[in-house]
Amino acid sequence: MSENHESPRTTDIDRREQARERAAQAPSDSPASAGGLSKAEVLDAIPDPHTSSRQYTDDQRRHDDYEDICREFGVKQRALWDVYTESEARQYGHVEAGELKLEKYLVPNYTHHAWEYDDTKMLAGGTDFLAVGPPGSGKSTMALNHTVRLLEENDEKVVWRASTARSEWLPFAPWARVCLPEGVDVSARFVPKVPTQEGFDVDLEEIVREVVRYRSPTHLNQERLKEGQFHVVYPDPKMRGIQSIYEDTQEKQYDGLEFSAEDPLNHWWFGYILAQVERGPYHWTSLMFDEIGDIAPEAARNDEYAHYQKVELFKDCMVDARKTGLSIFMFGHTESDIHSMIRRKIRWRVAMSGKANPTKSSQVVGFNNVPMNENLASNQEVGWMMPYNESRFDYPGVRFANFPDPVDMTLKVSFE
């Protein structure tokens, strides 16, 4: 697909309208409408692409994507820097007027990115966190919230690690720039969450703002990722362009490590991180790494795919990521699901609702101290989180907005 700013984008929108017309004309007993909503009804439920922003039009006078997202979902802008008013200070007693409502060295620090700070307690460069919570605790919704703040604060390039079997990013489909590997046939299908109902095939162009193709991780980072935009990136099953980057990286060499088309699909992400660290460009870029345990599990071994060595590579890249403006935000069910090599490099944690937060340093690999001495998280409702580091925690916690799915279906993608 060309990068021309007019023709391909118009084609994506036209394709979407044509698909809706075809779906609406489908007979009622066709597979496109069997069981639950019809294909036309599902496509109609997905909001139209947002095409008037600065990011899409390249017109610097226009508003930003994040502003439109905030308006659409009723999210307050600039909430990262909310301060207590004089009346609130009198009401609460223990705070002062003008004081930040959020603990400065937690959410504001890992969200707002700068190469240096006058306040030496603020950590500069790329940041990170690991958010832990059981299924249904709101991890993916929190990731969408964090995406909005990153776009707002840093004009960030946000990369959502797309899975072929999940689609938690769908609430942001009207702003999504979906990145697919070049030369690979990709099919997509909406699958109902009720297994007795029937799904249907769709073109990705029917449901998102843009679809672009990339040749390699370097091409993706340098030519396809755009500042201030939300990108949904599907990995390349052919692993193209990764081995050459690895061979050129003299300081990161590991016995038996080689990238090839025989590797598991999610191993592409090790190569992606390496490419960003080694080749840039070094604009603020954030990777939203949902289900990190699928990529870097504690059980990784020196197998035929050199999985353990790739986790080592990931670990070594994390230090360089901070220096190059790459932030990596990870989400998992439990601490122990993620390899300890990675956990030792993570500087912030986020406790989610429905699971007891740690109260001892032995429960958090890489921390010498845990500031909480009691369970504050397990009885909280969905939509709550508690960020912490070794010396501070934000309590009574942080509430985040809900971004409802436009349809009660999962978008699954397959490579052919």
Short mmCIF file of C-alpha atoms in Angstrom, two decimals:
data_model
loop_
_atom_site.label_atom_id
_atom_site.label_comp_id
_atom_site.label_asym_id
_atom_site.label_seq_id
_atom_site.Cartn_x
_atom_site.Cartn_y
_atom_site.Cartn_z
CA MET A 1 0.00 0.00 0.00
CA SER A 2 1.36 3.42 -0.95
CA GLU A 3 2.05 6.15 1.57
CA ASN A 4 0.38 8.81 -0.59
CA HIS A 5 -1.63 11.01 1.77
CA GLU A 6 -4.72 11.28 -0.42
CA SER A 7 -5.46 8.32 -2.63
CA PRO A 8 -4.88 5.34 -0.27
CA ARG A 9 -6.68 7.03 2.62
CA THR A 10 -9.67 7.86 0.45
CA THR A 11 -9.62 4.26 -0.78
CA ASP A 12 -9.77 2.95 2.80
CA ILE A 13 -12.84 5.06 3.56
CA ASP A 14 -14.51 4.18 0.24
CA ARG A 15 -13.81 0.51 0.83
CA ARG A 16 -15.52 0.73 4.18
CA GLU A 17 -18.66 2.31 2.66
CA GLN A 18 -18.76 -0.28 -0.13
CA ALA A 19 -18.46 -3.11 2.40
CA ARG A 20 -21.36 -1.73 4.41
CA GLU A 21 -23.50 -1.52 1.30
CA ARG A 22 -22.70 -5.12 0.36
CA ALA A 23 -23.38 -6.33 3.91
CA ALA A 24 -26.70 -4.50 4.03
CA GLN A 25 -27.78 -6.21 0.81
CA ALA A 26 -26.89 -9.70 2.12
CA PRO A 27 -29.94 -12.00 2.55
CA SER A 28 -31.08 -12.41 6.13
CA ASP A 29 -30.28 -16.13 6.17
CA SER A 30 -26.72 -15.67 4.88
CA PRO A 31 -23.70 -16.49 7.09
CA ALA A 32 -23.03 -12.74 7.29
CA SER A 33 -26.07 -12.34 9.46
CA ALA A 34 -26.48 -15.71 11.16
CA GLY A 35 -26.76 -15.74 14.95
CA GLY A 36 -26.90 -12.35 16.67
CA LEU A 37 -26.18 -9.12 14.81
CA SER A 38 -25.81 -9.06 11.06
CA LYS A 39 -22.56 -7.98 9.47
CA ALA A 40 -24.16 -4.69 8.40
CA GLU A 41 -25.33 -4.04 11.96
CA VAL A 42 -21.86 -4.75 13.36
CA LEU A 43 -20.16 -2.45 10.85
CA ASP A 44 -22.71 0.26 11.60
CA ALA A 45 -21.95 -0.08 15.32
CA ILE A 46 -18.30 0.78 14.74
CA PRO A 47 -17.88 4.58 14.59
CA ASP A 48 -16.66 6.10 11.35
CA PRO A 49 -12.93 6.85 11.08
CA HIS A 50 -11.91 10.22 12.45
CA THR A 51 -10.29 12.05 9.54
CA SER A 52 -10.14 15.73 10.52
CA SER A 53 -7.26 15.72 13.00
CA ARG A 54 -3.75 17.10 12.65
CA GLN A 55 -2.35 13.59 12.56
CA TYR A 56 -4.50 12.50 9.64
CA THR A 57 -4.54 15.67 7.55
CA ASP A 58 -1.00 16.89 8.31
CA ASP A 59 -2.59 20.30 8.89
CA GLN A 60 -0.89 21.72 11.98
CA ARG A 61 -3.87 24.01 12.65
CA ARG A 62 -6.16 21.05 13.36
CA HIS A 63 -6.88 19.40 16.69
CA ASP A 64 -5.07 16.24 17.84
CA ASP A 65 -6.34 12.68 17.89
CA TYR A 66 -6.19 12.54 21.68
CA GLU A 67 -8.52 15.54 21.92
CA ASP A 68 -11.12 13.78 19.80
CA ILE A 69 -10.78 10.59 21.85
CA CYS A 70 -11.30 12.58 25.05
CA ARG A 71 -14.40 14.24 23.63
CA GLU A 72 -15.82 10.96 22.34
CA PHE A 73 -15.47 9.14 25.65
CA GLY A 74 -15.86 12.03 28.09
CA VAL A 75 -12.28 11.87 29.35
CA LYS A 76 -10.88 14.93 31.11
CA GLN A 77 -7.85 16.45 29.43
CA ARG A 78 -4.66 17.37 31.28
CA ALA A 79 -5.80 15.29 34.26
CA LEU A 80 -2.20 14.25 34.90
CA TRP A 81 -1.52 17.67 36.40
CA ASP A 82 -4.77 18.22 38.36
CA VAL A 83 -4.17 20.08 41.63
CA TYR A 84 -6.27 20.47 44.75
CA THR A 85 -8.34 23.62 44.95
CA GLU A 86 -8.55 25.66 48.13
CA SER A 87 -11.98 24.21 48.92
CA GLU A 88 -10.71 20.66 48.40
CA ALA A 89 -7.70 21.36 50.61
CA ARG A 90 -10.04 22.56 53.39
CA GLN A 91 -12.27 19.52 52.89
CA TYR A 92 -9.51 16.92 53.05
CA GLY A 93 -7.28 18.61 55.59
CA HIS A 94 -4.12 16.64 54.82
CA VAL A 95 -3.40 18.30 51.45
CA GLU A 96 -2.49 21.82 50.37
CA ALA A 97 -4.08 23.95 47.67
CA GLY A 98 -2.05 23.70 44.47
CA GLU A 99 -0.67 20.28 45.39
CA LEU A 100 -0.78 17.62 42.65
CA LYS A 101 -3.56 15.09 43.11
CA LEU A 102 -1.36 12.35 41.67
CA GLU A 103 1.91 11.35 43.30
CA LYS A 104 4.43 13.18 41.11
CA TYR A 105 7.01 10.41 40.97
CA LEU A 106 4.55 7.74 39.88
CA VAL A 107 1.94 8.31 37.13
CA PRO A 108 3.24 11.74 36.03
CA ASN A 109 6.84 10.49 35.94
CA TYR A 110 6.22 7.33 33.91
CA THR A 111 3.78 9.14 31.58
CA HIS A 112 5.40 12.51 30.89
CA HIS A 113 8.69 11.98 29.07
CA ALA A 114 11.67 14.31 29.10
CA TRP A 115 15.36 13.91 28.38
CA GLU A 116 16.22 15.70 31.63
CA TYR A 117 14.47 17.21 34.66
CA ASP A 118 15.43 19.96 37.09
CA ASP A 119 13.97 17.70 39.78
CA THR A 120 16.59 14.97 40.05
CA LYS A 121 14.09 12.58 41.63
CA MET A 122 12.19 12.46 38.33
CA LEU A 123 13.55 9.71 36.10
CA ALA A 124 14.32 10.93 32.58
CA GLY A 125 14.17 9.13 29.24
CA GLY A 126 12.03 6.14 28.36
CA THR A 127 9.97 4.66 31.19
CA ASP A 128 8.22 1.40 32.01
CA PHE A 129 5.80 -0.36 34.31
CA LEU A 130 4.35 -3.78 34.97
CA ALA A 131 0.62 -3.83 35.72
CA VAL A 132 -0.59 -7.02 37.38
CA GLY A 133 -4.17 -8.14 37.83
CA PRO A 134 -6.49 -11.09 37.22
CA PRO A 135 -8.58 -11.43 34.05
CA GLY A 136 -11.32 -8.81 34.03
CA SER A 137 -9.47 -6.37 36.30
CA GLY A 138 -9.29 -3.71 33.57
CA LYS A 139 -5.69 -4.06 32.37
CA SER A 140 -6.52 -3.50 28.71
CA THR A 141 -8.81 -0.59 29.55
CA MET A 142 -6.05 0.94 31.65
CA ALA A 143 -3.70 0.48 28.67
CA LEU A 144 -6.11 2.48 26.49
CA ASN A 145 -6.25 5.21 29.17
CA HIS A 146 -2.48 5.30 29.31
CA THR A 147 -2.36 5.54 25.52
CA VAL A 148 -4.45 8.73 25.62
CA ARG A 149 -2.17 10.31 28.21
CA LEU A 150 0.96 9.42 26.24
CA LEU A 151 -0.49 10.98 23.09
CA GLU A 152 -1.49 14.05 25.08
CA GLU A 153 1.75 14.55 27.00
CA ASN A 154 4.43 13.65 24.48
CA ASP A 155 2.94 13.54 20.97
CA GLU A 156 4.00 9.93 21.39
CA LYS A 157 4.16 7.18 18.80
CA VAL A 158 2.10 4.52 20.58
CA VAL A 159 2.49 0.91 19.44
CA TRP A 160 -0.14 -1.60 20.56
CA ARG A 161 1.15 -5.16 20.44
CA ALA A 162 -1.57 -6.76 18.32
CA SER A 163 -2.54 -10.38 18.86
CA THR A 164 -4.08 -12.55 16.17
CA ALA A 165 -6.60 -13.81 18.73
CA ARG A 166 -7.54 -10.66 20.69
CA SER A 167 -8.72 -7.14 19.86
CA GLU A 168 -8.94 -5.08 23.04
CA TRP A 169 -7.86 -2.05 20.99
CA LEU A 170 -11.18 -1.89 19.07
CA PRO A 171 -12.59 1.11 21.02
CA PHE A 172 -9.86 3.16 19.30
CA ALA A 173 -10.56 1.79 15.80
CA PRO A 174 -11.62 5.22 14.44
CA TRP A 175 -8.10 6.54 15.17
CA ALA A 176 -6.11 3.36 14.57
CA ARG A 177 -3.31 3.05 12.06
CA VAL A 178 -3.00 -0.72 11.57
CA CYS A 179 0.44 -1.89 10.44
CA LEU A 180 0.69 -5.22 8.59
CA PRO A 181 3.70 -7.04 7.13
CA GLU A 182 4.19 -6.46 3.42
CA GLY A 183 3.75 -9.42 1.08
CA VAL A 184 1.71 -11.47 3.55
CA ASP A 185 -1.96 -12.27 2.93
CA VAL A 186 -3.96 -11.26 5.98
CA SER A 187 -7.55 -12.22 6.71
CA ALA A 188 -9.74 -10.89 9.51
CA ARG A 189 -12.88 -12.27 11.06
CA PHE A 190 -15.33 -11.07 13.68
CA VAL A 191 -16.04 -13.91 16.09
CA PRO A 192 -18.94 -13.71 18.58
CA LYS A 193 -18.09 -14.27 22.22
CA VAL A 194 -21.02 -16.70 22.34
CA PRO A 195 -19.61 -19.83 20.61
CA THR A 196 -22.99 -20.99 19.28
CA GLN A 197 -23.26 -17.88 17.11
CA GLU A 198 -21.60 -17.52 13.75
CA GLY A 199 -18.99 -14.95 12.79
CA PHE A 200 -18.08 -13.36 9.49
CA ASP A 201 -15.08 -12.17 7.51
CA VAL A 202 -14.20 -8.48 7.23
CA ASP A 203 -11.51 -6.36 5.64
CA LEU A 204 -9.50 -4.44 8.19
CA GLU A 205 -10.00 -1.35 6.01
CA GLU A 206 -13.71 -1.60 6.83
CA ILE A 207 -13.24 -0.90 10.53
CA VAL A 208 -10.10 1.22 11.10
CA ARG A 209 -8.85 4.57 9.88
CA GLU A 210 -5.76 3.38 8.02
CA VAL A 211 -4.01 0.19 7.02
CA VAL A 212 -0.36 0.39 5.98
CA ARG A 213 2.27 -2.21 5.19
CA TYR A 214 5.85 -2.45 6.45
CA ARG A 215 8.85 -4.37 5.07
CA SER A 216 10.86 -4.79 8.28
CA PRO A 217 10.96 -3.49 11.85
CA THR A 218 13.33 -0.73 10.74
CA HIS A 219 11.00 0.31 7.92
CA LEU A 220 8.10 0.24 10.37
CA ASN A 221 9.85 2.45 12.92
CA GLN A 222 11.37 4.90 10.48
CA GLU A 223 8.61 5.30 7.90
CA ARG A 224 5.30 3.94 9.18
CA LEU A 225 5.02 5.09 12.78
CA LYS A 226 3.72 8.65 13.08
CA GLU A 227 3.99 11.11 15.95
CA GLY A 228 0.87 11.52 18.04
CA GLN A 229 -0.81 8.43 16.59
CA PHE A 230 -2.13 5.12 17.86
CA HIS A 231 -0.67 2.15 15.94
CA VAL A 232 -1.87 -1.44 16.05
CA VAL A 233 1.06 -3.55 14.88
CA TYR A 234 0.80 -7.16 13.75
CA PRO A 235 4.11 -9.07 13.62
CA ASP A 236 5.72 -10.42 10.47
CA PRO A 237 5.64 -14.26 10.39
CA LYS A 238 8.61 -14.19 7.99
CA MET A 239 10.79 -12.30 10.51
CA ARG A 240 12.28 -10.21 7.72
CA GLY A 241 15.04 -7.74 8.46
CA ILE A 242 15.67 -8.87 12.04
CA GLN A 243 18.64 -11.21 11.68
CA SER A 244 20.72 -8.58 9.88
CA ILE A 245 20.07 -6.07 12.68
CA TYR A 246 21.07 -8.67 15.26
CA GLU A 247 24.27 -9.56 13.40
CA ASP A 248 25.22 -5.87 13.24
CA THR A 249 24.77 -5.45 17.00
CA GLN A 250 28.17 -6.30 18.43
CA GLU A 251 27.33 -5.71 22.09
CA LYS A 252 24.28 -7.98 22.11
CA GLN A 253 25.33 -11.45 21.01
CA TYR A 254 24.05 -14.71 22.51
CA ASP A 255 24.95 -18.33 21.84
CA GLY A 256 22.60 -20.01 19.40
CA LEU A 257 20.35 -16.99 18.80
CA GLU A 258 19.00 -16.66 15.28
CA PHE A 259 15.80 -15.17 13.90
CA SER A 260 14.03 -17.11 11.15
CA ALA A 261 10.59 -17.76 9.68
CA GLU A 262 10.45 -20.93 11.76
CA ASP A 263 10.27 -18.96 15.01
CA PRO A 264 7.01 -18.56 16.96
CA LEU A 265 5.17 -15.49 15.71
CA ASN A 266 5.44 -13.54 18.96
CA HIS A 267 9.25 -13.79 18.86
CA TRP A 268 9.10 -11.00 16.26
CA TRP A 269 8.69 -8.56 19.15
CA PHE A 270 12.19 -9.27 20.43
CA GLY A 271 13.47 -8.16 17.03
CA TYR A 272 11.19 -5.14 16.99
CA ILE A 273 12.56 -3.84 20.29
CA LEU A 274 16.12 -4.44 19.12
CA ALA A 275 15.44 -2.53 15.89
CA GLN A 276 14.00 0.46 17.75
CA VAL A 277 16.92 0.60 20.17
CA GLU A 278 19.63 0.12 17.55
CA ARG A 279 18.21 1.89 14.49
CA GLY A 280 15.74 4.45 15.87
CA PRO A 281 14.40 6.99 15.15
CA TYR A 282 14.60 8.26 18.71
CA HIS A 283 11.33 10.08 19.03
CA TRP A 284 9.25 9.20 22.08
CA THR A 285 7.78 5.77 21.36
CA SER A 286 5.75 3.59 23.71
CA LEU A 287 5.04 -0.11 23.38
CA MET A 288 1.86 -1.38 25.03
CA PHE A 289 2.77 -4.98 25.80
CA ASP A 290 -0.41 -6.76 26.88
CA GLU A 291 -0.07 -10.37 28.08
CA ILE A 292 3.69 -10.01 28.51
CA GLY A 293 3.82 -13.54 29.91
CA ASP A 294 3.18 -14.84 26.38
CA ILE A 295 6.39 -13.19 25.19
CA ALA A 296 8.81 -13.49 28.11
CA PRO A 297 7.54 -16.20 30.47
CA GLU A 298 9.49 -17.39 33.48
CA ALA A 299 9.51 -20.80 31.77
CA ALA A 300 11.56 -19.58 28.77
CA ARG A 301 14.28 -22.12 28.01
CA ASN A 302 17.28 -22.55 25.72
CA ASP A 303 15.18 -24.42 23.16
CA GLU A 304 15.35 -24.76 19.38
CA TYR A 305 14.14 -21.15 19.06
CA ALA A 306 16.65 -19.77 21.60
CA HIS A 307 13.80 -18.42 23.66
CA TYR A 308 15.90 -17.88 26.77
CA GLN A 309 18.53 -15.99 24.79
CA LYS A 310 15.85 -13.76 23.30
CA VAL A 311 14.60 -12.93 26.78
CA GLU A 312 18.21 -12.00 27.62
CA LEU A 313 18.23 -9.77 24.56
CA PHE A 314 14.99 -8.12 25.72
CA LYS A 315 16.49 -7.54 29.16
CA ASP A 316 19.61 -5.91 27.74
CA CYS A 317 17.53 -3.74 25.41
CA MET A 318 15.51 -2.37 28.32
CA VAL A 319 18.46 -0.36 29.64
CA ASP A 320 19.16 1.09 26.20
CA ALA A 321 15.44 1.75 25.69
CA ARG A 322 15.51 4.41 28.41
CA LYS A 323 18.36 6.20 26.66
CA THR A 324 16.66 6.12 23.26
CA GLY A 325 13.17 7.27 24.25
CA LEU A 326 11.47 3.87 24.06
CA SER A 327 9.03 3.12 26.88
CA ILE A 328 7.74 -0.40 27.48
CA PHE A 329 4.53 -0.84 29.45
CA MET A 330 3.73 -4.44 30.36
CA PHE A 331 0.56 -6.13 31.56
CA GLY A 332 0.17 -9.59 33.06
CA HIS A 333 -1.89 -11.77 35.37
CA THR A 334 0.81 -12.42 37.98
CA GLU A 335 4.37 -11.33 38.65
CA SER A 336 5.63 -14.89 38.41
CA ASP A 337 4.35 -15.27 34.84
CA ILE A 338 7.05 -12.88 33.61
CA HIS A 339 10.70 -13.83 33.50
CA SER A 340 12.69 -12.57 36.46
CA MET A 341 15.37 -11.12 34.14
CA ILE A 342 12.77 -8.68 32.83
CA ARG A 343 11.18 -7.95 36.21
CA ARG A 344 14.53 -6.85 37.65
CA LYS A 345 14.66 -4.03 35.10
CA ILE A 346 11.15 -2.64 35.68
CA ARG A 347 11.11 0.47 37.88
CA TRP A 348 7.37 0.96 38.44
CA ARG A 349 4.55 -1.45 39.25
CA VAL A 350 0.78 -1.06 39.07
CA ALA A 351 -1.53 -3.11 41.28
CA MET A 352 -4.95 -3.70 39.71
CA SER A 353 -8.25 -4.52 41.41
CA GLY A 354 -9.19 -8.05 42.37
CA LYS A 355 -5.76 -9.22 43.52
CA ALA A 356 -3.87 -8.51 46.74
CA ASN A 357 -1.00 -6.10 46.30
CA PRO A 358 2.42 -7.16 47.58
CA THR A 359 3.42 -6.17 51.10
CA LYS A 360 6.97 -7.57 51.16
CA SER A 361 9.95 -6.92 48.89
CA SER A 362 10.37 -10.67 48.38
CA GLN A 363 7.13 -10.59 46.37
CA VAL A 364 8.49 -8.13 43.80
CA VAL A 365 11.62 -9.19 41.96
CA GLY A 366 13.91 -6.20 41.48
CA PHE A 367 12.54 -4.18 44.43
CA ASN A 368 14.47 -3.84 47.67
CA ASN A 369 11.44 -2.41 49.40
CA VAL A 370 7.64 -2.36 49.01
CA PRO A 371 6.00 0.71 50.58
CA MET A 372 2.60 -0.93 51.32
CA ASN A 373 2.21 -2.93 54.54
CA GLU A 374 -1.37 -4.12 53.99
CA ASN A 375 -3.64 -5.33 51.21
CA LEU A 376 -5.35 -2.35 49.58
CA ALA A 377 -6.22 -3.73 46.14
CA SER A 378 -8.18 -6.97 46.24
CA ASN A 379 -11.55 -5.46 47.23
CA GLN A 380 -11.41 -2.55 44.80
CA GLU A 381 -13.80 -2.33 41.86
CA VAL A 382 -12.77 -2.61 38.20
CA GLY A 383 -11.49 0.74 36.96
CA TRP A 384 -9.05 1.23 39.84
CA MET A 385 -5.27 0.98 39.98
CA MET A 386 -2.53 1.71 42.48
CA PRO A 387 0.88 2.67 41.05
CA TYR A 388 3.95 2.23 43.24
CA ASN A 389 7.71 2.07 43.24
CA GLU A 390 10.17 1.16 45.97
CA SER A 391 9.50 4.26 48.06
CA ARG A 392 5.98 5.51 47.22
CA PHE A 393 2.47 4.35 46.40
CA ASP A 394 -0.57 6.30 45.26
CA TYR A 395 -3.47 5.68 47.61
CA PRO A 396 -6.50 5.80 47.65
CA GLY A 397 -5.53 4.85 44.14
CA VAL A 398 -6.33 6.14 40.67
CA ARG A 399 -9.63 5.74 38.84
CA PHE A 400 -9.52 5.46 35.07
CA ALA A 401 -12.11 5.88 32.35
CA ASN A 402 -13.95 3.07 30.65
CA PHE A 403 -13.73 2.63 26.88
CA PRO A 404 -16.56 0.26 25.92
CA ASP A 405 -16.15 -2.09 22.98
CA PRO A 406 -18.22 -0.96 20.00
CA VAL A 407 -19.36 -4.55 19.42
CA ASP A 408 -19.51 -7.64 21.63
CA MET A 409 -17.23 -9.61 19.32
CA THR A 410 -13.55 -10.41 18.97
CA LEU A 411 -11.62 -9.48 15.85
CA LYS A 412 -9.30 -12.35 14.95
CA VAL A 413 -6.57 -12.07 12.32
CA SER A 414 -4.75 -14.83 10.50
CA PHE A 415 -1.81 -14.96 8.08
CA GLU A 416 -2.15 -17.08 4.99
#
